[in-house]
Short mmCIF file of C-alpha atoms in Angstrom, two decimals:
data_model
loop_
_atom_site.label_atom_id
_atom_site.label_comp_id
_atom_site.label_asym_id
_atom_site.label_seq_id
_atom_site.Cartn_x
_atom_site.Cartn_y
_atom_site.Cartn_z
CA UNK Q 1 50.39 100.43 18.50
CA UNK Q 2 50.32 100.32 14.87
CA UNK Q 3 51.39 97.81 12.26
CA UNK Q 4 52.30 97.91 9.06
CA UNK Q 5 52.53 95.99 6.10
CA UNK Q 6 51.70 92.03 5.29
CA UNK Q 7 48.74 91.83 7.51
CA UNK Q 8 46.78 88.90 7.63
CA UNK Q 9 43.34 89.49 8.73
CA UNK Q 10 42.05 86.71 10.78
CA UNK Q 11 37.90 87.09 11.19
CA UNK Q 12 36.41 85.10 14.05
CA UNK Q 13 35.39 85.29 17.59
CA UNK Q 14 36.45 85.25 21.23
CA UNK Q 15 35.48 81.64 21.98
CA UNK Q 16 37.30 80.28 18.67
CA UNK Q 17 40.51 78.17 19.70
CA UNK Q 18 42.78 75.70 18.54
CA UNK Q 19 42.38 76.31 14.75
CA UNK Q 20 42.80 80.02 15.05
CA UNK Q 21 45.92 80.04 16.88
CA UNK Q 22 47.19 77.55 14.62
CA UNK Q 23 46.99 79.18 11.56
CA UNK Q 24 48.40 82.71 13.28
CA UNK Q 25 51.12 80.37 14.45
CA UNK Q 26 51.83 79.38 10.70
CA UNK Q 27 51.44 83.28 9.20
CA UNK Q 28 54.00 84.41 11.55
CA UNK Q 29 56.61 81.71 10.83
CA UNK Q 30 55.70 82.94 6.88
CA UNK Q 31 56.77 86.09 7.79
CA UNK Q 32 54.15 87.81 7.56
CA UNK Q 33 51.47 89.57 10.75
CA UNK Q 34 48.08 87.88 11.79
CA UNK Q 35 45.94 90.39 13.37
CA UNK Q 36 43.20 88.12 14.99
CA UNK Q 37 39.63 90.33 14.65
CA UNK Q 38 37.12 89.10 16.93
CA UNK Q 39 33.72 89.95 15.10
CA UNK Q 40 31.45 89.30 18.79
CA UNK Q 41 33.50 92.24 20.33
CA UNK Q 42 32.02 94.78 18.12
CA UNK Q 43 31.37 97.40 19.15
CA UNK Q 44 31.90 97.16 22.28
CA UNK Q 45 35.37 96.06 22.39
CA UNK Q 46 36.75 97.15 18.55
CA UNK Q 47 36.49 100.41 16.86
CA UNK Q 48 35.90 101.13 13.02
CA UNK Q 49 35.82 104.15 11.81
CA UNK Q 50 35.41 104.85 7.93
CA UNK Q 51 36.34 108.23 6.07
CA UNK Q 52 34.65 109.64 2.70
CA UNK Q 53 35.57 112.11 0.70
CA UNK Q 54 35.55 112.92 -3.00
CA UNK Q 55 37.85 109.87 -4.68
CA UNK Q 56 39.32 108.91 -0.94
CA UNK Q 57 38.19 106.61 1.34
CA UNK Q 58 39.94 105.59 4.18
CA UNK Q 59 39.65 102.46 6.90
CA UNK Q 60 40.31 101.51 10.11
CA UNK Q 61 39.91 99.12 12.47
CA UNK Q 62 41.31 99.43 16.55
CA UNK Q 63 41.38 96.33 18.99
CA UNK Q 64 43.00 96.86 22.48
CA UNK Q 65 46.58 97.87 22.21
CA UNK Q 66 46.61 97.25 18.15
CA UNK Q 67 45.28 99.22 14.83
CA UNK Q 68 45.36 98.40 11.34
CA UNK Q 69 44.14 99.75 7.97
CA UNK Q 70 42.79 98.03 5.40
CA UNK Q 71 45.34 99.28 2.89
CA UNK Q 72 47.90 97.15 5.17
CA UNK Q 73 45.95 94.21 5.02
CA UNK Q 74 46.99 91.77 2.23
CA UNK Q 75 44.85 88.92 2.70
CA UNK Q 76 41.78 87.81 4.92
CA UNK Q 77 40.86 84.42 6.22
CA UNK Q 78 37.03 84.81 6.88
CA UNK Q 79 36.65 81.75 9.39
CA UNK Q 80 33.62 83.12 11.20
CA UNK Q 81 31.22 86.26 11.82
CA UNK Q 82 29.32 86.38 15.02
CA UNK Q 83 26.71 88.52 16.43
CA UNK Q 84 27.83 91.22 18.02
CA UNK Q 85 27.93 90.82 22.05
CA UNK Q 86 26.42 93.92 23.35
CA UNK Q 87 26.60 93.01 27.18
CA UNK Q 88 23.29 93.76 29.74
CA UNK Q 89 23.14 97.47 30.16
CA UNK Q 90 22.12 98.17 27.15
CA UNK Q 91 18.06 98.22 27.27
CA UNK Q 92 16.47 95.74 25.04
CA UNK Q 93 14.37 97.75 23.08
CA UNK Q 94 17.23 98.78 21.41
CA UNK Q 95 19.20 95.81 21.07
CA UNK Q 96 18.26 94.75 17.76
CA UNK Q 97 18.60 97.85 16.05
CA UNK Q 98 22.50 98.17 17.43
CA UNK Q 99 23.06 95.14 16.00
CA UNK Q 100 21.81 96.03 12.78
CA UNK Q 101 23.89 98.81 12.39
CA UNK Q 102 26.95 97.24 13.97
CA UNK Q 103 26.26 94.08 10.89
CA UNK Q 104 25.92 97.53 8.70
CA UNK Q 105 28.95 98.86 9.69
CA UNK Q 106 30.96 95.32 9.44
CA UNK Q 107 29.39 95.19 5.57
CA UNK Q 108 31.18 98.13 4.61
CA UNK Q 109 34.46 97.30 6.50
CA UNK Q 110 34.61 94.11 4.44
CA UNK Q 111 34.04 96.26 1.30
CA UNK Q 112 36.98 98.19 1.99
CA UNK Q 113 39.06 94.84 1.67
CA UNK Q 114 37.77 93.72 -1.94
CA UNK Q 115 41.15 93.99 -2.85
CA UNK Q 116 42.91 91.92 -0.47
CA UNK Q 117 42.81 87.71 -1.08
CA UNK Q 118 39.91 86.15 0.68
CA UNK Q 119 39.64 82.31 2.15
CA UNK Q 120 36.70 82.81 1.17
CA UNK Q 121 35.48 85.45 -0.45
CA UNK Q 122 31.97 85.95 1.55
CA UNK Q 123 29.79 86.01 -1.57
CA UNK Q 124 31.10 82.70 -2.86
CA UNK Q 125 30.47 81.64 0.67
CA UNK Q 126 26.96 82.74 0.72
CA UNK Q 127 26.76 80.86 -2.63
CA UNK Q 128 28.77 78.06 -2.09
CA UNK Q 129 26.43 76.93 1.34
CA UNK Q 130 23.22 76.31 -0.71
CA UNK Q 131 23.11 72.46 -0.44
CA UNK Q 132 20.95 72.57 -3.18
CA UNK Q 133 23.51 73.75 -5.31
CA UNK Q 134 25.89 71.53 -4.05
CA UNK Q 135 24.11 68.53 -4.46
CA UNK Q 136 23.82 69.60 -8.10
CA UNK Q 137 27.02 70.55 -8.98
CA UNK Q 138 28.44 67.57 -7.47
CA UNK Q 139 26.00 65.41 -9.31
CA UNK Q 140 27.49 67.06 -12.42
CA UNK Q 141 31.11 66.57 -11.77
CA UNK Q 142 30.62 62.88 -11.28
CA UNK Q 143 30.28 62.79 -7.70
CA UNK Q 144 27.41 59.99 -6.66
CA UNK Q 145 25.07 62.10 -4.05
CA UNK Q 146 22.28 60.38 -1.50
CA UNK Q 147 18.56 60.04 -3.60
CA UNK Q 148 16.80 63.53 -2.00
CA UNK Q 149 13.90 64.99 -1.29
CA UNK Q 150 13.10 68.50 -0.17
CA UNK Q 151 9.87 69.41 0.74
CA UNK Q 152 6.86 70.86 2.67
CA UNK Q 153 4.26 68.53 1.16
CA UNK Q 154 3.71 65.54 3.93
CA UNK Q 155 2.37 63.41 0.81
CA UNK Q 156 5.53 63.64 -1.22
CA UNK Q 157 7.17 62.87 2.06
CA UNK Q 158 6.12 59.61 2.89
CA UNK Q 159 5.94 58.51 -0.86
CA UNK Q 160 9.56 59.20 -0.67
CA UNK Q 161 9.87 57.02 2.54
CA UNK Q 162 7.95 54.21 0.49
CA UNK Q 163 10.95 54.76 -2.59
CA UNK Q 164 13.90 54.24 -0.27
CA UNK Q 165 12.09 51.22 1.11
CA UNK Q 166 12.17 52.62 4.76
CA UNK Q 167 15.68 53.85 5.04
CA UNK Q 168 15.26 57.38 5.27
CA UNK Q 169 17.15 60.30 6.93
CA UNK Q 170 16.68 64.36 7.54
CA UNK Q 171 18.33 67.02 8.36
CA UNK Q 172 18.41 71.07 7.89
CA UNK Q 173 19.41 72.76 4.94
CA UNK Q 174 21.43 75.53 7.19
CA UNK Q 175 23.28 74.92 10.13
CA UNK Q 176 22.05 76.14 13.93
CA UNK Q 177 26.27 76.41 15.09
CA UNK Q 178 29.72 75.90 13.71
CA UNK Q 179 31.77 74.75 16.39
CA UNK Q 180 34.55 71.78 17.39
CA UNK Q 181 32.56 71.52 20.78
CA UNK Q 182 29.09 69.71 21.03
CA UNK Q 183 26.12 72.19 21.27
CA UNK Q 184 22.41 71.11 21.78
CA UNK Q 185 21.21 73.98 19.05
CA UNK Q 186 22.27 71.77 16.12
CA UNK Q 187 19.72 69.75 14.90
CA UNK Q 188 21.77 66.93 13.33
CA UNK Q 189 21.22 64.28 11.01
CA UNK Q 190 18.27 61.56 12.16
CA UNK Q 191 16.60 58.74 11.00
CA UNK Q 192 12.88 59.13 9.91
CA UNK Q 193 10.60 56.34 11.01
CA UNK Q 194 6.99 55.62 9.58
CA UNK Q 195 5.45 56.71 12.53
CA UNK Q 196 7.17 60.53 12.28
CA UNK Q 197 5.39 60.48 9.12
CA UNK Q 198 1.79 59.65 10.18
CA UNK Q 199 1.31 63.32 11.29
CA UNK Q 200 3.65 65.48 9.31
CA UNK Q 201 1.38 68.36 9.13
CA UNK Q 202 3.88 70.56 10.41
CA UNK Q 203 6.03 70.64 7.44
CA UNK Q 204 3.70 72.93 5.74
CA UNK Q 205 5.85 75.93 8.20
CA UNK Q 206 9.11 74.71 7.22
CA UNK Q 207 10.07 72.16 4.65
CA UNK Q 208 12.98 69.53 5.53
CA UNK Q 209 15.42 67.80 3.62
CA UNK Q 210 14.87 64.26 3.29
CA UNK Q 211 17.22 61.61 1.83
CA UNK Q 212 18.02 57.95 1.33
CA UNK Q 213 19.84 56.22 4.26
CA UNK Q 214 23.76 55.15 2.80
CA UNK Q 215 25.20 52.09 4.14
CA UNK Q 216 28.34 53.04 6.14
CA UNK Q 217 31.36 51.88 6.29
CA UNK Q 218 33.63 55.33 7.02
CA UNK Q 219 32.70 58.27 7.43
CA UNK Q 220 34.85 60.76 5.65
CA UNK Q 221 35.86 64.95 6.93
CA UNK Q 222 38.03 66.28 3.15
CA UNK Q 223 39.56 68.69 4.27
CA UNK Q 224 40.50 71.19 0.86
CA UNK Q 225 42.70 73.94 1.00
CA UNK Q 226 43.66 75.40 -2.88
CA UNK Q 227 44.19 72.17 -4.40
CA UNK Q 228 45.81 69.89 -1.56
CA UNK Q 229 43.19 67.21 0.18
CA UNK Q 230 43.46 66.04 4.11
CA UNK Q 231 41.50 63.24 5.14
CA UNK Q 232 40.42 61.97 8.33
CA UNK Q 233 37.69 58.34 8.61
CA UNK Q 234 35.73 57.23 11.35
CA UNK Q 235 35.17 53.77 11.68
CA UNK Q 236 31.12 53.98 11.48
CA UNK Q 237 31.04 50.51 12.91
CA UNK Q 238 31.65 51.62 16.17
CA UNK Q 239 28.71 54.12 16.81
CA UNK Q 240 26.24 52.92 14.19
CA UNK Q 241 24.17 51.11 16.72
CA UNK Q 242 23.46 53.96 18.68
CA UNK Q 243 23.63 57.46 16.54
CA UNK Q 244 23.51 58.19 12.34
CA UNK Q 245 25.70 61.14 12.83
CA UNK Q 246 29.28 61.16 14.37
CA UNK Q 247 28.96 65.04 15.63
CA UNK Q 248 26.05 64.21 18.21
CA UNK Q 249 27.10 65.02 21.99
CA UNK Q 250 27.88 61.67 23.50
CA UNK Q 251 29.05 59.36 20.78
CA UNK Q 252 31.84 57.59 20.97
CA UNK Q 253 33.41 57.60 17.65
CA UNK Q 254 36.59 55.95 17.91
CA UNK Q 255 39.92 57.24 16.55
CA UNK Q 256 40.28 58.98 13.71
CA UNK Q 257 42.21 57.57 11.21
CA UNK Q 258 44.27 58.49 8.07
CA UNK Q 259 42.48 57.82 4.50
CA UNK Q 260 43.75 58.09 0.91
CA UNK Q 261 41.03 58.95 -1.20
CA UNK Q 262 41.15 57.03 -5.30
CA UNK Q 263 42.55 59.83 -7.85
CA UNK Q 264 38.86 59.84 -9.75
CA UNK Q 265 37.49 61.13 -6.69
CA UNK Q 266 40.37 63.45 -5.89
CA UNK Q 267 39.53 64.96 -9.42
CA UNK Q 268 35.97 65.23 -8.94
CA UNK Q 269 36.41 66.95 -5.71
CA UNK Q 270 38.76 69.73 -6.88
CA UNK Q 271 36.40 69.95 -9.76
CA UNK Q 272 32.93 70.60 -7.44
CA UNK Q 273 35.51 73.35 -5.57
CA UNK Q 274 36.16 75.26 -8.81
CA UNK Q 275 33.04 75.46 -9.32
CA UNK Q 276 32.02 76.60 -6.46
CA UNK Q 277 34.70 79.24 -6.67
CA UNK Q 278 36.36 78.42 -3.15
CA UNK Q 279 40.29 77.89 -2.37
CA UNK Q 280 38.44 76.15 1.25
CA UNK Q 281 36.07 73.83 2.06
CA UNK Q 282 35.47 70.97 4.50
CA UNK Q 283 33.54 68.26 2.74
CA UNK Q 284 31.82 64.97 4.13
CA UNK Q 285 31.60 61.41 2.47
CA UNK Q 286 30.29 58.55 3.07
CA UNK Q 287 32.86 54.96 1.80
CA UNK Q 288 30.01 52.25 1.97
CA UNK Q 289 30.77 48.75 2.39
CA UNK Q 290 30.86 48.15 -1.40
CA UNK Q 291 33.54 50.91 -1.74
CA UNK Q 292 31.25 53.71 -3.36
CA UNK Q 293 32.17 57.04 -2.46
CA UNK Q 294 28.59 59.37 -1.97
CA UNK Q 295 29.10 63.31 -1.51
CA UNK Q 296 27.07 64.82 1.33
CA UNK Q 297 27.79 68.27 1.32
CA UNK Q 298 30.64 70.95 1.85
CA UNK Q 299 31.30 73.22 4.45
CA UNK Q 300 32.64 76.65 2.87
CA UNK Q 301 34.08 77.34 6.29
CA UNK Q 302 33.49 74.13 8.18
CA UNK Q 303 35.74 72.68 10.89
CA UNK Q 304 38.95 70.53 10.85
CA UNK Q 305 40.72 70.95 14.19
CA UNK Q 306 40.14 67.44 14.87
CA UNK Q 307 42.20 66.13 11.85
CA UNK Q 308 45.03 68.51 12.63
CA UNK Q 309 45.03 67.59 16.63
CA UNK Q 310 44.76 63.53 16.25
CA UNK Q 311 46.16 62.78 12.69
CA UNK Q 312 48.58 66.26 12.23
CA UNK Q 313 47.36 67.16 9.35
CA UNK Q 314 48.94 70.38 8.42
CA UNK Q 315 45.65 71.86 7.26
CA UNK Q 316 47.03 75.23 9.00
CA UNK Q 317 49.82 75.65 7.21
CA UNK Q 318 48.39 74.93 3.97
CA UNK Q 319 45.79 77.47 4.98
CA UNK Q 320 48.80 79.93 5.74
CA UNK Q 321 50.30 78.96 2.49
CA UNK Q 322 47.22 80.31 0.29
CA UNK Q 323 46.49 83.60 2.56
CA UNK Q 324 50.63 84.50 2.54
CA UNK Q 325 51.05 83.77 -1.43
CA UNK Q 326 50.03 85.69 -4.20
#
């Protein structure tokens, strides 16, 4: 069954929930049709086929019952691309390269939509998720940041552990999963200890991001969507004895609560964003106890289901908002 016109495309996966339904939910009130494409069914599940011919090209995408082109599609919200699931029959050997082309194949679909509105355009994405870059921009917009140090030299390391007089954290500078659910393939934020430094040989195969411990008293998730800011705290007091970061399996983190961040901060924030270049991002802060703000790092498609469920927050419709108006 085709549809036409004022197609939102949603990009995602089968085991994405809550969020994605929400912001269908929203586009359809708007008036307008979400057509939910779920990237880990590929090929197996959805069919693309792509036309070329002198000054014509033509797209098209078919899932189940439903089939769109991309001339009908007005906007995209890109909230995640998974691997492709390509079942057990097919033999191994040629796994990877079916992937490959099926990623190939994707990369030319979302070419044919350059002209439709993106949350976000993938690019800026790509961009946007260096923390490196983030860290710096931020630091340039005002934003206060954590003292860091990113390295493969063991040396440099624990002269760094020396500087922050012992109170020193890591973590990865790319993310293992993106989900609301707890996973054991993250590798989340932990606290470094003088005796993980004695033999850090093994940063010489992959350097780690090191930085200063802040003194917590919430933890912030900013949610930004084109402007507008939604806020949920945690109450750090109530896991700090146990965990450094809230997202670990098994910490209890309290309630989330609702938090009004000070205009100069506001500002700063929808400064770093422009930037960037993106109308979405979901950004962490820590408030310490002496009421400093410090930037951690943004999300380009990070999650917020947990703000919208416990605090309704109506992060969907504000995401519905930006893909529906031009």
């Amino acid at each position: 069954m085709a549809q036409s016109g004022n197609i939102i495309l949603l990009i995602t996966h089968s085991g994405d929930f809550f969020t994605i339904d929400r912001v269908a939910e929203a586009i359809s009130k708007k008036g307008a049709r979400p057509f939910r494409f779920d990237t880990d069914k590929f090929p197996l599940e959805v069919q693309l086929k792509a036309q070329f011919a002198q000054f014509k090209s033509s797209h098209r995408l078919e899932y189940g019952s439903y089939s769109i082109s991309t001339e009908e599609v007005q906007a995209v919200w890109m909230r995640r691309i998974w691997t492709p699931d390509l079942g057990q029959e097919l033999d191994p050997q040629f796994q990877e390269a079916c992937i490959r082309e099926s990623q190939a194949t994707l990369s030319g679909f979302w070419d044919s939509l350059r002209s439709a509105r993106w949350v976000d355009d993938l690019e800026r994405i790509k961009a946007a998720d260096n923390k490196q870059r983030q860290l710096r921009v931020a630091s340039e917009v005002g934003l206060t940041i954590p003292q860091t140090l990113i390295t493969n030299n063991p040396e440099e390391a624990r002269e760094f552990f020396q500087q922050v007089k012992g109170k020193m954290v890591t973590k990865l500078l790319t993310a293992l999963s993106h989900s609301m659910e707890y996973t054991s393939f993250f590798l989340y934020t932990s606290v470094v200890k003088e005796e993980d430094l004695a033999d850090a040989g093994s940063l010489r195969y992959c350097p780690m991001v090191f930085q200063e411990e802040i003194p917590k008293q919430l933890e912030l998730r900013v949610v930004f969507v084109e402007g507008n800011l939604f806020v949920g705290a945690l109450d750090a007091s109530v896991y700090k004895k146990s965990k450094v970061d809230w997202r670990k399996p098994g910490v209890e983190v309290g309630a989330w609560q609702h938090h009004e961040m000070p205009e100069e901060i506001v500002a700063r924030i929808k400064a770093l964003m422009a930037k960037l270049g993106l109308l979405f991002g979901a950004l962490d802060f820590i408030l310490t106890p002496s009421g400093e703000y410090v930037f951690l790092e943004v999300n380009p498609v990070g999650e917020w289901g947990m703000l919208e469920r416990d605090l309704e927050l109506p992060i969907s419709q504000a995401i519905a908002e930006t893909l529906v108006s031009q």
